[in-house]
PDB file of C-alpha atoms in Angstrom:
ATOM      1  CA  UNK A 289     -20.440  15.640-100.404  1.00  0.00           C
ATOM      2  CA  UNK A 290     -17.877  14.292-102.944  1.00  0.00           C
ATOM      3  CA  UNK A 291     -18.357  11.040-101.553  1.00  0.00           C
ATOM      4  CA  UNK A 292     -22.136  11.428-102.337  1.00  0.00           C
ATOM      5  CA  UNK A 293     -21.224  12.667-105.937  1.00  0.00           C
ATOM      6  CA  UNK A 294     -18.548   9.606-106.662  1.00  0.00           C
ATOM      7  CA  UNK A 295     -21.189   6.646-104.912  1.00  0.00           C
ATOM      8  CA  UNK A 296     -24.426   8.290-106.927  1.00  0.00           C
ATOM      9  CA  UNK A 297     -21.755   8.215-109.851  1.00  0.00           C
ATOM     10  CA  UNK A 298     -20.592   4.806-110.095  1.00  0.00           C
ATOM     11  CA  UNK A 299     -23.787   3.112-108.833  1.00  0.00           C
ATOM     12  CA  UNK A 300     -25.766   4.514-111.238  1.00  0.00           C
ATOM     13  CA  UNK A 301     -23.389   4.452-113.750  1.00  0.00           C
ATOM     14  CA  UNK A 302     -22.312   0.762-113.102  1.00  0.00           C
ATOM     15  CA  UNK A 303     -25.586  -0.310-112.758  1.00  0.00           C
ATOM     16  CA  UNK A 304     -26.853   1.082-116.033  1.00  0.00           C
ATOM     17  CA  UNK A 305     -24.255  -0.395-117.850  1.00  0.00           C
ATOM     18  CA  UNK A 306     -25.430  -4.177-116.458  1.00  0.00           C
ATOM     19  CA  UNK A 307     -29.482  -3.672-116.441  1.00  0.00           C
ATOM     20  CA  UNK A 308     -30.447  -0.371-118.373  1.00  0.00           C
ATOM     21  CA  UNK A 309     -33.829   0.539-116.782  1.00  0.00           C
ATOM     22  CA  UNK A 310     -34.943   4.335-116.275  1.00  0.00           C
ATOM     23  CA  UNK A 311     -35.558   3.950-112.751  1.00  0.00           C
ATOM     24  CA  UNK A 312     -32.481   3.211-111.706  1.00  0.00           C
ATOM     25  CA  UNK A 313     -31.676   7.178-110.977  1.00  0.00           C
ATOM     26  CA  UNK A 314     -33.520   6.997-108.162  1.00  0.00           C
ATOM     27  CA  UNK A 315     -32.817   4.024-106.550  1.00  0.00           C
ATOM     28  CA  UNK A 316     -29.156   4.393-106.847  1.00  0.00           C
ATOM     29  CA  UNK A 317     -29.065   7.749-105.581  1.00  0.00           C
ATOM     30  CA  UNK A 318     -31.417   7.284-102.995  1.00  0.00           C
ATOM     31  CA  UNK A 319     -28.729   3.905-101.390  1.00  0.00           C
ATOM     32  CA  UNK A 320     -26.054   6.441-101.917  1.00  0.00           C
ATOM     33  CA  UNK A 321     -27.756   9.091-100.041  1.00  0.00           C
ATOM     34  CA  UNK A 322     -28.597   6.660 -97.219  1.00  0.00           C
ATOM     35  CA  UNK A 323     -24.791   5.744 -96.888  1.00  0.00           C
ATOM     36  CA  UNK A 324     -23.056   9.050 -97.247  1.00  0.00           C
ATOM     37  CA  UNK A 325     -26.033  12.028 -97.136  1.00  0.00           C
ATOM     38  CA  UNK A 326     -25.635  13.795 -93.685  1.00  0.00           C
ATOM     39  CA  UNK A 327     -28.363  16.414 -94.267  1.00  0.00           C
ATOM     40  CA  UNK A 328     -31.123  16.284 -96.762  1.00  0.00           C
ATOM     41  CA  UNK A 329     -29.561  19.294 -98.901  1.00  0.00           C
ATOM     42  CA  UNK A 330     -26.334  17.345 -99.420  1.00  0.00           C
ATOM     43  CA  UNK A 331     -27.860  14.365 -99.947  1.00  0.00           C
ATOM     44  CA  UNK A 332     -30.092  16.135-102.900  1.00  0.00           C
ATOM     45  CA  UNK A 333     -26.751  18.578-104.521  1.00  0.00           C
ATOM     46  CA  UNK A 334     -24.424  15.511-103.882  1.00  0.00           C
ATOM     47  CA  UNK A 335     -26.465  12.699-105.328  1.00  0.00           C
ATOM     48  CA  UNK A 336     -27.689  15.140-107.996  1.00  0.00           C
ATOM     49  CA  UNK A 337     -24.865  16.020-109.381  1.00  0.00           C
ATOM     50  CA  UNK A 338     -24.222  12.338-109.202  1.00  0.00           C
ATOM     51  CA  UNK A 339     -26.960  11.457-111.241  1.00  0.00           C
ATOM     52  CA  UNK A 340     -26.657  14.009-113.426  1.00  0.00           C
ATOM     53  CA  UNK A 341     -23.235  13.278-114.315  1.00  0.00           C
ATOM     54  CA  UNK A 342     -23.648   9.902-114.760  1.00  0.00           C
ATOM     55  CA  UNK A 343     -26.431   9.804-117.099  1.00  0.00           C
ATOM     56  CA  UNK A 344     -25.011  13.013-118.999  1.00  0.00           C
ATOM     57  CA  UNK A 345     -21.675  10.236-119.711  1.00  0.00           C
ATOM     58  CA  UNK A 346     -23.823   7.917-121.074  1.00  0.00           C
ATOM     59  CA  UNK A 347     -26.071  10.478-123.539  1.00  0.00           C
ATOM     60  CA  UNK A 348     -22.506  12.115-124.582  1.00  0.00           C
ATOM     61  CA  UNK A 349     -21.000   8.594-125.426  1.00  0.00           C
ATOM     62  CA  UNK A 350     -24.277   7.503-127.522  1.00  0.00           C
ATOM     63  CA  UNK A 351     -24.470  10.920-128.614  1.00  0.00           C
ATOM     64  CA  UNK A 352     -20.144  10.389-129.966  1.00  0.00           C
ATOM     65  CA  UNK A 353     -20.900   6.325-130.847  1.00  0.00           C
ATOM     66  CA  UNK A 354     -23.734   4.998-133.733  1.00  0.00           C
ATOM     67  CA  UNK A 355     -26.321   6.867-131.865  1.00  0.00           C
ATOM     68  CA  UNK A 356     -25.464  10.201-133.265  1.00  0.00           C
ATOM     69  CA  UNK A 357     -28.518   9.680-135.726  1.00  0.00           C
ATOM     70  CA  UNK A 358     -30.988   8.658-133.674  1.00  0.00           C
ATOM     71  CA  UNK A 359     -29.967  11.527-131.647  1.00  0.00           C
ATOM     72  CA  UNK A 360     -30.396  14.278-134.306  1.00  0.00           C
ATOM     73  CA  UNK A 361     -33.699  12.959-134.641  1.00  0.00           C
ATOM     74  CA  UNK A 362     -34.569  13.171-131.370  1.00  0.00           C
ATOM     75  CA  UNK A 363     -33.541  16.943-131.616  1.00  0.00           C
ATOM     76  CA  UNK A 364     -35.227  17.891-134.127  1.00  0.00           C
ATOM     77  CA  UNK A 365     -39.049  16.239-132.623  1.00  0.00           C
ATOM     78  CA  UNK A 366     -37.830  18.038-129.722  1.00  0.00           C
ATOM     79  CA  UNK A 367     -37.319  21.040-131.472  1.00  0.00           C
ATOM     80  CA  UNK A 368     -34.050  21.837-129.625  1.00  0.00           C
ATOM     81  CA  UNK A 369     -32.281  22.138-132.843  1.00  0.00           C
ATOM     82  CA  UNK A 370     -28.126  21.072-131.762  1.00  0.00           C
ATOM     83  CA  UNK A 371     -27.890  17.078-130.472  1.00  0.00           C
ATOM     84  CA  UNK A 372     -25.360  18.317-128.088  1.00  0.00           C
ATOM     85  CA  UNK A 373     -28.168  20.373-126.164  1.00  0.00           C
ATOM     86  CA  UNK A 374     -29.774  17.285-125.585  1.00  0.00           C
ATOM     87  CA  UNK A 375     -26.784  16.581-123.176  1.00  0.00           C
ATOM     88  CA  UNK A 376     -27.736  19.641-121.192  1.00  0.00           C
ATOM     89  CA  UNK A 377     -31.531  18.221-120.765  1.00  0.00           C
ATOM     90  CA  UNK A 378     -30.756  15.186-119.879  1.00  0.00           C
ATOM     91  CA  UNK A 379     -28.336  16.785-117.039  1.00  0.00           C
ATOM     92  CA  UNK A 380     -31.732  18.867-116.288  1.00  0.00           C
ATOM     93  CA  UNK A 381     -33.657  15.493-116.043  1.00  0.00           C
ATOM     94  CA  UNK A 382     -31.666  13.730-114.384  1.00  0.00           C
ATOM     95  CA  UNK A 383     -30.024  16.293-111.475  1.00  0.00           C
ATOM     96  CA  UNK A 384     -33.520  16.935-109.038  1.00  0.00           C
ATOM     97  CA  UNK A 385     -34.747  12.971-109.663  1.00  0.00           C
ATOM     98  CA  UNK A 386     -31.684  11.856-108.209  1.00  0.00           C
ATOM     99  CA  UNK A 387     -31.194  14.957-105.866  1.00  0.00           C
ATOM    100  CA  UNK A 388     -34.764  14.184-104.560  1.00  0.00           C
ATOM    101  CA  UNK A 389     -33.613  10.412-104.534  1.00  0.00           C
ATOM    102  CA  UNK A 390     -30.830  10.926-102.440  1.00  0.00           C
ATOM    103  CA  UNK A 391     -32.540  13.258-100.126  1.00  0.00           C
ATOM    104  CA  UNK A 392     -34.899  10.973 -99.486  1.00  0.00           C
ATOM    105  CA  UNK A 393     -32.898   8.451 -98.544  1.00  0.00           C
ATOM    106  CA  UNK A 394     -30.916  10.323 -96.086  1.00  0.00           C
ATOM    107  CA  UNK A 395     -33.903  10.332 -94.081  1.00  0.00           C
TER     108      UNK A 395
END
């Protein structure tokens, strides 16, 4: 499973860095689950986590770089009041679309 959580990682990760599209957390986890899933549930916690991680690095180094303001707005339309708790949905968001990603591509 860490080898699902490291490949969902640095796909993602790398490949957001070169094209940033949204959709990228799913197909990213869903060719890592297809090389290292071997059941659906580790494919979706491995890949998950994954996903989750890797887009919860990029919203904490916008969040830390010139972002910070844009983020604070975003916080308060969202009503969630602290920037940093925008870290935590993101992790939310991003944790079952690249769990069910990599799930489905184990099978």
């Amino acid at each position: 499973m860490l080898l699902s959580i490291l490949l969902s990682f640095i796909l993602l990760y790398g490949i957001q860095m070169l094209h940033p599209a949204w959709w990228w957390v799913f197909l990213a986890p869903a060719l890592a689950g297809a090389i290292t899933a071997r059941s659906g549930w580790s494919g979706f916690f491995g890949c998950g986590l994954g996903a989750g991680l890797a887009w919860s690095l990029a919203a904490v180094l916008e969040l830390t770089g010139q972002g910070s303001i844009v983020a604070g707005r975003v916080a308060v339309m969202l009503q969630v009041g602290n920037p940093w708790l925008l870290v935590l949905l993101t992790f939310a968001t991003a944790f079952p679309c690249g769990g069910f990603a990599g799930m489905a591509g184990q099978y």
